Structure formats: structure tokens, C-alpha cells
Coordinates of C-alpha atoms in Angstrom, one line a residue:
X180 CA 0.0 0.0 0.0
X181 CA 1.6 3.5 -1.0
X182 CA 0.8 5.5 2.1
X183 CA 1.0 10.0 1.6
X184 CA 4.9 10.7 1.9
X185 CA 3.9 13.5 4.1
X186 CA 2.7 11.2 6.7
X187 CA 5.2 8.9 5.6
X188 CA 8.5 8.4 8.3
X189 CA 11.2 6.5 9.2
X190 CA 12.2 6.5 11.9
X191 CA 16.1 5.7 12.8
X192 CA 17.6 4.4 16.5
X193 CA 20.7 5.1 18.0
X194 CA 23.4 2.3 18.1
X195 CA 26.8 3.9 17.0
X196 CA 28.4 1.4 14.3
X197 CA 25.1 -0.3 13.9
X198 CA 23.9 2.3 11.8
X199 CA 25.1 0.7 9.5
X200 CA 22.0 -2.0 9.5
X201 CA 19.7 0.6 9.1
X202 CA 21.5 1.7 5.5
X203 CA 20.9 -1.9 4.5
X204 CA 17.3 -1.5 5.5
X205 CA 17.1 1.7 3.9
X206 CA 18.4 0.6 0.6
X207 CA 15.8 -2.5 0.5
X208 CA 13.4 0.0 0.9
X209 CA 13.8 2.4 -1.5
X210 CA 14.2 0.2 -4.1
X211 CA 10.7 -1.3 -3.1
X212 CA 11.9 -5.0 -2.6
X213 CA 10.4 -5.2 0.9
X214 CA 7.1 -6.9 1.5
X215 CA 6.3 -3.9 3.3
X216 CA 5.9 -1.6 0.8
X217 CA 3.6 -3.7 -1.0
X218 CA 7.1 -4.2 -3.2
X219 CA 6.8 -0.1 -4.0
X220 CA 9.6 2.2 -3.7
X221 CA 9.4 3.9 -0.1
X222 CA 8.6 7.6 -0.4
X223 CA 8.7 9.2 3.1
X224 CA 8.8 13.1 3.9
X225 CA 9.6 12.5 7.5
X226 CA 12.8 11.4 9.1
X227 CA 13.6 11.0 13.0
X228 CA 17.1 10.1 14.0
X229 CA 18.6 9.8 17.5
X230 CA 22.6 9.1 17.8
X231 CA 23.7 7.7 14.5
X232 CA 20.1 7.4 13.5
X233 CA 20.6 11.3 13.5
X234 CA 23.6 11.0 10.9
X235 CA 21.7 8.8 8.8
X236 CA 18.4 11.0 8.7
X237 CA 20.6 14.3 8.8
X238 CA 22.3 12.9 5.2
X239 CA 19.4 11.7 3.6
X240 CA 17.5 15.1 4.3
X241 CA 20.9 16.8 2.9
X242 CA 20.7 14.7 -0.5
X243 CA 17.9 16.0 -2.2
X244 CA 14.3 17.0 -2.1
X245 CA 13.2 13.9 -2.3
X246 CA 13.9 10.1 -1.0
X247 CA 15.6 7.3 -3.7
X248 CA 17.7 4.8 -3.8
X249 CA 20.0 6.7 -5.4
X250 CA 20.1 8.9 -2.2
X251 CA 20.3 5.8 -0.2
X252 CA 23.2 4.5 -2.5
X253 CA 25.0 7.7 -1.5
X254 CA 25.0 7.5 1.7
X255 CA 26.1 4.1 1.7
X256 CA 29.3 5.0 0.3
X257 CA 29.7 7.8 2.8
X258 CA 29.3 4.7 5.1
X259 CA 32.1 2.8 3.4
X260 CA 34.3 5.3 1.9
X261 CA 34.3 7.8 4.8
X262 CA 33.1 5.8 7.6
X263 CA 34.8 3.2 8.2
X264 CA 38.7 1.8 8.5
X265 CA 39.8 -0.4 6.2
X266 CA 43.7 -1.4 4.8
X267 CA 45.3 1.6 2.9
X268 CA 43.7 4.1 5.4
X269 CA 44.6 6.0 8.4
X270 CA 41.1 5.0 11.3
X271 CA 38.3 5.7 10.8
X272 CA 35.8 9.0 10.3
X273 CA 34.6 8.8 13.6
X274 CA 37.1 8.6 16.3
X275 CA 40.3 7.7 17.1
X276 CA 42.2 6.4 20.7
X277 CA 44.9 9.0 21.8
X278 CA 48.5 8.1 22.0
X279 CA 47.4 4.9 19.7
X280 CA 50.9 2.9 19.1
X281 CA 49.3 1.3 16.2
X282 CA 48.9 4.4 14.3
X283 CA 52.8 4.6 14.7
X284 CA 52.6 0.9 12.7
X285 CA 50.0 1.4 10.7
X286 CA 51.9 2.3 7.0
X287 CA 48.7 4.6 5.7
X288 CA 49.3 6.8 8.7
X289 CA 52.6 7.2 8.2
X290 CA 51.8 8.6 4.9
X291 CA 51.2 11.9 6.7
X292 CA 53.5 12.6 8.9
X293 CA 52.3 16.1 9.4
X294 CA 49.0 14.6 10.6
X295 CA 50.6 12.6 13.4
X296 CA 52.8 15.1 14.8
X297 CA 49.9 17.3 15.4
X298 CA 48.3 14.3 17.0
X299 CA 51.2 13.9 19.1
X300 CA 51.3 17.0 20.3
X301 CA 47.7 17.6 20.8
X302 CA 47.5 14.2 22.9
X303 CA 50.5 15.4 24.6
X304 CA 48.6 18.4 26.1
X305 CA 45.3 15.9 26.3
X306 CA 46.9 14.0 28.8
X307 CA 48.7 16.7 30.5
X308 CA 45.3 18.7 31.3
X309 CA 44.0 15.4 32.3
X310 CA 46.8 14.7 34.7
X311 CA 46.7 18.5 36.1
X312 CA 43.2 18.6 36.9
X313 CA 42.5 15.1 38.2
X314 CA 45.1 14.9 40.5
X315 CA 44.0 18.3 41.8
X316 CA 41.0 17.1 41.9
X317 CA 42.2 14.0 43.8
X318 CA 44.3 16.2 46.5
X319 CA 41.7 18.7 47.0
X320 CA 38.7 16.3 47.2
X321 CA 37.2 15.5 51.0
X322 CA 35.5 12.5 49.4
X323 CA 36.2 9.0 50.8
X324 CA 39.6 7.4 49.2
X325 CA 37.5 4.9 47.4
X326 CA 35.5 7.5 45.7
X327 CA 38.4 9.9 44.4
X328 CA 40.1 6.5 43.0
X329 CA 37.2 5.7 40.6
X330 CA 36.9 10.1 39.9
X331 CA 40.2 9.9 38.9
X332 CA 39.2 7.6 35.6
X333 CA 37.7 9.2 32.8
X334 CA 37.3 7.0 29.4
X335 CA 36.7 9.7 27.4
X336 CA 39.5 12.0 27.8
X337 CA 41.2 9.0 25.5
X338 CA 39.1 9.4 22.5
X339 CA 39.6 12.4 20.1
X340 CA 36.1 13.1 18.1
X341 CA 37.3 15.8 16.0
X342 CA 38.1 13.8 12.7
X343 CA 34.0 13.0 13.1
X344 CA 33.3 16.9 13.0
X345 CA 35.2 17.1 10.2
X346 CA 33.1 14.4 8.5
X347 CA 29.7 16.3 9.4
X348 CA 31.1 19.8 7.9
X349 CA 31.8 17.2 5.0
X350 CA 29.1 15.1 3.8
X351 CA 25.9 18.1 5.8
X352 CA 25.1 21.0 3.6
X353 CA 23.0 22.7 6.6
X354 CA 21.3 24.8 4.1
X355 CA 19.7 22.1 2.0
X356 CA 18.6 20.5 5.2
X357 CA 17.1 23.8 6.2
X358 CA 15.5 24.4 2.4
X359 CA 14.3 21.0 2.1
X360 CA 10.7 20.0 2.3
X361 CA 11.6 16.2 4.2
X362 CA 10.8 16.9 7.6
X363 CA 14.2 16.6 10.2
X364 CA 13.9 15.8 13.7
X365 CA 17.4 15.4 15.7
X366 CA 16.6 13.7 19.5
X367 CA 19.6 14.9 22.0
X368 CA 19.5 15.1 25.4
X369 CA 19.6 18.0 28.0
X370 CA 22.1 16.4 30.4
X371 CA 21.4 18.4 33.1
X372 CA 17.4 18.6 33.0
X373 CA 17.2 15.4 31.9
X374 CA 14.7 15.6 28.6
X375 CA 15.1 15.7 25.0
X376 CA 15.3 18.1 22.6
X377 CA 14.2 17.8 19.1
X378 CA 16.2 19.9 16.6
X379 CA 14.3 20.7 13.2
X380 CA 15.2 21.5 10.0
X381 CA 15.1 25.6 11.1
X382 CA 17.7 25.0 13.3
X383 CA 20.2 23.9 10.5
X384 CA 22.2 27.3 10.2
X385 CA 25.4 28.7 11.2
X386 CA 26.8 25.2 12.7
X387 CA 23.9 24.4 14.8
X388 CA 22.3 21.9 12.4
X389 CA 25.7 20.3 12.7
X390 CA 26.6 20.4 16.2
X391 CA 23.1 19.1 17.4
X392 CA 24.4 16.1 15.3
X393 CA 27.3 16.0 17.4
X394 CA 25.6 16.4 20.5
X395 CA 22.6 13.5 19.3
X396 CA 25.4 11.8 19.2
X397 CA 27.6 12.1 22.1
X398 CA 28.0 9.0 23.9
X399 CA 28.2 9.8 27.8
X400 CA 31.7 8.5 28.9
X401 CA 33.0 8.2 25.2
X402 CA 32.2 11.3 23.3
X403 CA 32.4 14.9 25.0
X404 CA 29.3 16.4 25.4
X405 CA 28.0 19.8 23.1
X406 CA 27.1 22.9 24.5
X407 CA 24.3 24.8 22.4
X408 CA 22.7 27.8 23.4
X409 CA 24.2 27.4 27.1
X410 CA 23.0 24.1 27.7
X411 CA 25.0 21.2 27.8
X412 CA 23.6 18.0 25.6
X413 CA 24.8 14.5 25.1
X414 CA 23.2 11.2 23.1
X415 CA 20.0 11.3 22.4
X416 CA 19.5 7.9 22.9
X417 CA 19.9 8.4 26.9
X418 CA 16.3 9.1 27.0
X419 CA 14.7 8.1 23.4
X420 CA 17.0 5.8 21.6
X421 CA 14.2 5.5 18.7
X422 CA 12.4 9.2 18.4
X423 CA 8.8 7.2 17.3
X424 CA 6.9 10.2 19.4
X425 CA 8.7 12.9 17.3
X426 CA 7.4 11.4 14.3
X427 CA 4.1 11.2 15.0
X428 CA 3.8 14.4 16.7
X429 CA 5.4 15.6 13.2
X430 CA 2.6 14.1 11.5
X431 CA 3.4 10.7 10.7
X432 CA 0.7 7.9 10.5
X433 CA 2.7 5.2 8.4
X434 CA 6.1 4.4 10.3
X435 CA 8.8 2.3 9.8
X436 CA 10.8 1.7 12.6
X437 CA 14.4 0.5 12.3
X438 CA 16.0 -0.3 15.5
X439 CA 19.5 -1.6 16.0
X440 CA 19.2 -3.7 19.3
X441 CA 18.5 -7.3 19.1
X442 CA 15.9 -8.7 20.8
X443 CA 17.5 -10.2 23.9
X444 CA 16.4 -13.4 23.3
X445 CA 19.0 -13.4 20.7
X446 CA 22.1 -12.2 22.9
X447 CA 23.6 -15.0 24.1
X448 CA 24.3 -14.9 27.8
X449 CA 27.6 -17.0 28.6
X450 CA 27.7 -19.3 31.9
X451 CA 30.4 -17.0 33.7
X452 CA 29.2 -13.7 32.3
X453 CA 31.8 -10.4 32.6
X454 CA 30.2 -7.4 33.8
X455 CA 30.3 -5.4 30.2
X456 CA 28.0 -8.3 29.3
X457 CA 25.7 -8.1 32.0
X458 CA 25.7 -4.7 31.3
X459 CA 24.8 -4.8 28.0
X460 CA 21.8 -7.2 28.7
X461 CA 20.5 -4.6 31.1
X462 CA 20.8 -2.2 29.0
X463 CA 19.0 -4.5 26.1
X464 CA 16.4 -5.4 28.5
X465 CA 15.5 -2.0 29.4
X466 CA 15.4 -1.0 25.5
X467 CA 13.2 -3.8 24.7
X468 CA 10.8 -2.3 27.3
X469 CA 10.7 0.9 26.3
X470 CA 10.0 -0.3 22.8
X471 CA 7.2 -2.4 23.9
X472 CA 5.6 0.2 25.9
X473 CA 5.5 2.4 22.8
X474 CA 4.5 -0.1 20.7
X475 CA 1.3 -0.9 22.8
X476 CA 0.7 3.0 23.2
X477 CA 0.1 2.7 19.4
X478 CA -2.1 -0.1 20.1
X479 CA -4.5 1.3 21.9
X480 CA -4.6 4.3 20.1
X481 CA -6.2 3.0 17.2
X482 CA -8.4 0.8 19.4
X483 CA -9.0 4.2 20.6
X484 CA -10.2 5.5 17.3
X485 CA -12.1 2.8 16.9
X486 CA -14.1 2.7 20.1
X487 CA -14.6 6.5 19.0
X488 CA -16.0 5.7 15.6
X489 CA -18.5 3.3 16.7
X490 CA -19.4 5.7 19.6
X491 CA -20.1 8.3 16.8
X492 CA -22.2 5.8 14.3
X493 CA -23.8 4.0 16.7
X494 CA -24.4 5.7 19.8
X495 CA -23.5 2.9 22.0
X496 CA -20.3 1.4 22.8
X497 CA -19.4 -2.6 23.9
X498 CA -18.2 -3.0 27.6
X499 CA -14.8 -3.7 26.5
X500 CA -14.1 -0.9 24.4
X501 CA -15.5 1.1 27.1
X502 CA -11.7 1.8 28.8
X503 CA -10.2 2.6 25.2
X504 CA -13.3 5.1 24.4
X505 CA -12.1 7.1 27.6
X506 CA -8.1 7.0 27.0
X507 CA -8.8 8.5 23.9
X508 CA -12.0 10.3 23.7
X509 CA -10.9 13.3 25.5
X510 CA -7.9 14.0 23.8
X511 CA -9.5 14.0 20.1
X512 CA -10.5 16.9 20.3
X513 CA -7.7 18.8 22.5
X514 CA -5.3 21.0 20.9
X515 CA -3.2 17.8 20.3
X516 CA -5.7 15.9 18.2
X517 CA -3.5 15.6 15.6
X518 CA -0.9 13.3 17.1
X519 CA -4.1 11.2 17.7
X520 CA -4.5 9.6 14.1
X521 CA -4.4 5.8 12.9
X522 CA -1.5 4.2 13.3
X523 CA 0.7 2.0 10.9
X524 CA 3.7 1.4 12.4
X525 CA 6.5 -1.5 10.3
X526 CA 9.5 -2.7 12.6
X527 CA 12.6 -4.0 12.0
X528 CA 14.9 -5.9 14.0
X529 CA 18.0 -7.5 13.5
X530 CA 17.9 -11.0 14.2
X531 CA 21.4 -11.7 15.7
X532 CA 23.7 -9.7 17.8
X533 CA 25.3 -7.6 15.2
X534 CA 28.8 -7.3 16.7
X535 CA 30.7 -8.5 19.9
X536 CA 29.9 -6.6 23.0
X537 CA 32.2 -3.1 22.0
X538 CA 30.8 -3.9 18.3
X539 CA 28.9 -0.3 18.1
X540 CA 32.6 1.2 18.3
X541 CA 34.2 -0.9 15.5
X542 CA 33.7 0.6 12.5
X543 CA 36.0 -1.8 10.3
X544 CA 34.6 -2.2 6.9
X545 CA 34.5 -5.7 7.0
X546 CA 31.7 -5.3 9.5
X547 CA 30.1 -2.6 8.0
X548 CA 29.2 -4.6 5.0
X549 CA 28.2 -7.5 6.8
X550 CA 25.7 -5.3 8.7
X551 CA 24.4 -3.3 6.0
X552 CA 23.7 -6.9 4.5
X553 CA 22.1 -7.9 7.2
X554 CA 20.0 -4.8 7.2
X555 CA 18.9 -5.7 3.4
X556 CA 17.9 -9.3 4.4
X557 CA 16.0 -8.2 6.9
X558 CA 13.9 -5.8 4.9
X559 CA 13.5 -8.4 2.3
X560 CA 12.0 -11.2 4.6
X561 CA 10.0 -8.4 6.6
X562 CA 7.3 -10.6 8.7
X563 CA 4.7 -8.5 10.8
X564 CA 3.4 -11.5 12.8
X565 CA 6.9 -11.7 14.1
X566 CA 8.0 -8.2 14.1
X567 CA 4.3 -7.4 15.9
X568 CA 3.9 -4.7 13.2
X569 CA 0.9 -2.0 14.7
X570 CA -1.7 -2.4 11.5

């Protein structure tokens, strides 16, 4: 069924290398292979991205004025050309570990020798600040021993991000994001209030578009946080790793939903698991809850409308539509009736872990292409019974 592209989203999740899946889905898609689609060519005027979701939705709003493969096409190669690491090149486009020996081994980098002097000597001050500051931290602290130890260990003060703002000031032309009719919404979070903030295509000027990119995602712990307008904003993900409410409240009534956690059913858990793991299954877990929860917000939505419609053309209602009738019946005709529309809502899952438990930070090629495969298959076998599509 072609659905109105103006109501028409996707709707991209947060998952740092695993991005990569949803190009795969993407480019199954838009070439209208997917059962989905009734085997049409996707055409949707609506795009929600949190964390990498937001780099993929930022660059296919930057394209063109409309959605194709072709677009989809192009930012795969972004993907492979400028993305990822692979033999003959120097990392990858999105960060790199400071005072790295292997860049030292690594024959592409020392191609440029130029480049790794100034990463020398800018990791050389990195590490000095960081030594400075914790330690006088540490001495002037009246915490408990225990509690200065673990203050003095930062993980991010090891990662340099910049080589991924130079990718976004790259491959993002803010003013074609700000021109174009798709709709953009960016998820970050306000690390100190707690809440997301949705940055729209009008907000793509003068580096903002580009640093609330940055900022959607900034992994807490990896990646420095932004500061924009004052406030201080890190992943988006921390609070909405897939932005479904933006897209309905944007107008959306046919969604398809890619996210890039497996269902933990299909994470294996080891006998003697390490605390990453057990870490990462919490963390699974709590996603896979948050997605039901929307899911079944959908659900009774429509039920909702339904209860609603037979109210209206019948004058009576049944006894078990009765609690739907009054979660919805007040709000349909509240200033927010319009996020209050039918519902189609197309998931996608991958069906396997898609990397080792660090695998959202390796951005090797080899893996890329295996995901964005993977992201194709999926697409191609789409199944609503077991995806539990909202129809």
C-alpha cells in the first residue's frame, strides 16, 4: 500500500556502528523489494534520528528534495568510503584512541606525517590537562579514598572526536537541510534537565544543524558532550533511543521503525558472564521495554479510534471498548488531536547480535558490510506476525 509521503516516516535508532544496518534497510526500501511496501519504492517526507540514527536522517535530508535509492546509494558510500577503517587508510571517520601505538605501525598513517605530529602533540597536552586537573581534583577532594580512585578515571579524555566533525562539515550542507521539504527531527538530550530536545530542519544554520548532530550523538563517557545555546547536551538515545513520538507528533501515521538492538532473546548470555555483558543485557532489556511500551501506546490508540467511531455511528459502545473510548476520547478533540491519528507502524529488527559486545565502536569495513547486509535481508524477509507490526 503507497501511504502519503507527508505522513510517511522513518524512523532511525541510535546504536553507533550499527547504523550501518539501518542503510541496508534503507536501501531494500527504496528500491521497493520489501514486502512492506507492498514491493513499492518507499517515499517518506519525514525522518527522526537519535545518535547515528541522526547521521543517517541528517544525510538523507541533505541529499535532495526527495527520498531514492540513489540517495540511499550515497550514503552508503559515505558509510564505506568515509566511515569506516579499512587497509590503505589512516582509522576511521569517527574517532580515534589517543597516543594509539598502532597508528605509529599502521603504513597509511605514516603517509602523513604532518598529521601525526599534530596528534602527538595535541594528545601530549590531552593528557597533560587530564593529569593536572585530576590529580588536583584527587588532593583537593574531601571524598572518601574509594570515591576519588574511581573520579580519577575518565574513558573519554582517551578518544579524540574531532576527525567526526570534520566528516559532518563534509558530507551536511546545513542549508539544503534547512530548504528542504523532508521533515528533520534530531533527539539529543539536556544532560542536566534530563529531557530531549528535538532539533528541526530551522535549526540547520550557522553550525547548529551540525553540532546538534554532534551532540545526538555524544556517547556519555566516550564522546564529550555539546554545548548549544548554554545548555550542555549528550546522546539522544539516553532518554529516546528511537524518536517514534517525534514522528508522529510531526505528522506521521505510516512508520517504519528500524532499530539496531536485538531482541535479547538473541544475545547470548555466557555461563560466567563479565560485567560489560551483564551490562549490555540490562541495557538490552531496558530497551526492549521501552519499545514495547511504545508499541502498545500505538495499540490502543487506534483501538481508541475505533471505540470512538462506533461511539459516533452507533451511539452505543461494547463494555470492552469502554476503557479505550475514555483514554482517547478526551484528547480527540484537544489542541493535540492531531498526534491522535491511525496508526501503521513496520518494525525492524536484527535477528542476531550484530557485533561483539564493543561492536557499536568498531567501524572496520568488513563489519560494515556485513551489517548493511544484514539490514537488506531483513527488509527483504519483513514478517509482521513476528516483528508485531501495529496495523
Amino acid at each position: 500500500m503507497i501511504s502519503d509521503p507527508a505522513q510517511t516516516a522513518l524512523v532511525l535508532s541510535g546504536g553507533g556502528a550499527y547504523g550501518a544496518f539501518s542503510v541496508g534497510v534503507m536501501k531494500t526500501l527504496f528500491a521497493g523489494r520489501s514486502p512492506a511496501t507492498g514491493y513499492e519504492p518507499l517515499d517518506a517526507g519525514i525522518f527522526t534520528g537519535t545518535s547515528v540514527g541522526a547521521f543517517n536522517a541528517a544525510l538523507m535530508v541533505a541529499r535532495s528534495h526527495e527520498t531514492t535509492l540513489q540517495h540511499t546509494l550515497e550514503l552508503e558510500n559515505i558509510w564505506l568510503d568515509l566511515v569506516a577503517s579499512r587497509p590503505g587508510k589512516c582509522g576511521n571517520g569517527i574517532f580515534r584512541i589517543r597516543g594509539n601505538p598502532a597508528d605509529f605501525l599502521n603504513p597509511a598513517c605514516l603517509r602523513h606525517p604532518a598529521h601525526l605530529v599534530s596528534h602527538l602533540a595535541g594528545d601530549t597536552v590531552a593528557a597533560g590537562g587530564y593529569l593536572i586537573s585530576r590529580t588536583a581534583n584527587f588532593l583537593a577532594s574531601s571524598a572518601a579514598l574509594d570515591e576519588r580512585i574511581v573520579n580519577l578515571v575518565n574513558v573519554g579524555s582517551l578518544i579524540d572526536s574531532s576527525s567526526f566533525a570534520s566528516l559532518l562539515h563534509e558530507v551536511i550542507d546545513e542549508r539544503k537541510i534547512r530548504e528542504s521539504p523532508l521533515l528533520l527531527r534530531v533527539t539529543a538530550t539536556d544532560f542536566i534537565a534530563g529531557v530531549a530536545r528535538y532539533f528541526l530542519n530551522s535549526d540547520f544554520h550557522d553550525g547548529l544543524g551540525i553540532e546538534a548532530v554532534m551532540a545526538s550523538t555524544a556517547i556519555p563517557g566516550i564522546f564529550p558532550p555539546v554545548e548549544i545555546d548554554g545548555d550542555i547536551y549528550v546522546d539522544g538515545g539516553v532518554v529516546e533511543n528511537t524518536p517514534l513520538n517525534s514522528a508522529i507528533t510531526a505528522g506521521a501515521t505510516h512508520l517504519h521503525v528500524i532499530y539496531l538492538d536485538p531482541n535479547p532473546r538473541f544475545v547470548r548470555l555466557s555461563g560466567e558472564a563479565n560485567t560489560l555483558e551483564t551490562i549490555l543485557r540490562v541495557y538490552y532489556t531496558v530497551q526492549a521495554t521501552k519499545i514495547a511500551e511504545d508499541i502498545e501506546t500505538a495499540r490502543w490508540i487506534n483501538a481508541g479510534l475505533d471505540a470512538v467511531a462506533a461511539f459516533q455511528a452507533n451511539g452505543a459502545i461494547s463494555d470492552h471498548a469502554i476503557r479505550d473510548f475514555v483514554r482517547v476520547a478526551a484528547k480527540i478533540t484537544s489542541q493535540d488531536s492531531r498526534t491522535y491519528k491511525r496508526l501503521v507502524i513496520h518494525r525492524y529488527f536484527p535477528e542476531a547480535q550484530l557485533g561483539n559486545n564493543l561492536g557499536m565502536l568498531n567501524f572496520d569495513r568488513d563489519a560494515i558490510v556485513r551489517m548493511i547486509a544484514e539490514g537488506q535481508r531483513v527488509a527483504l524477509l519483513h514478517d509482521c506476525r513476528k516483528n508485531r507490526c501495529v496495523l
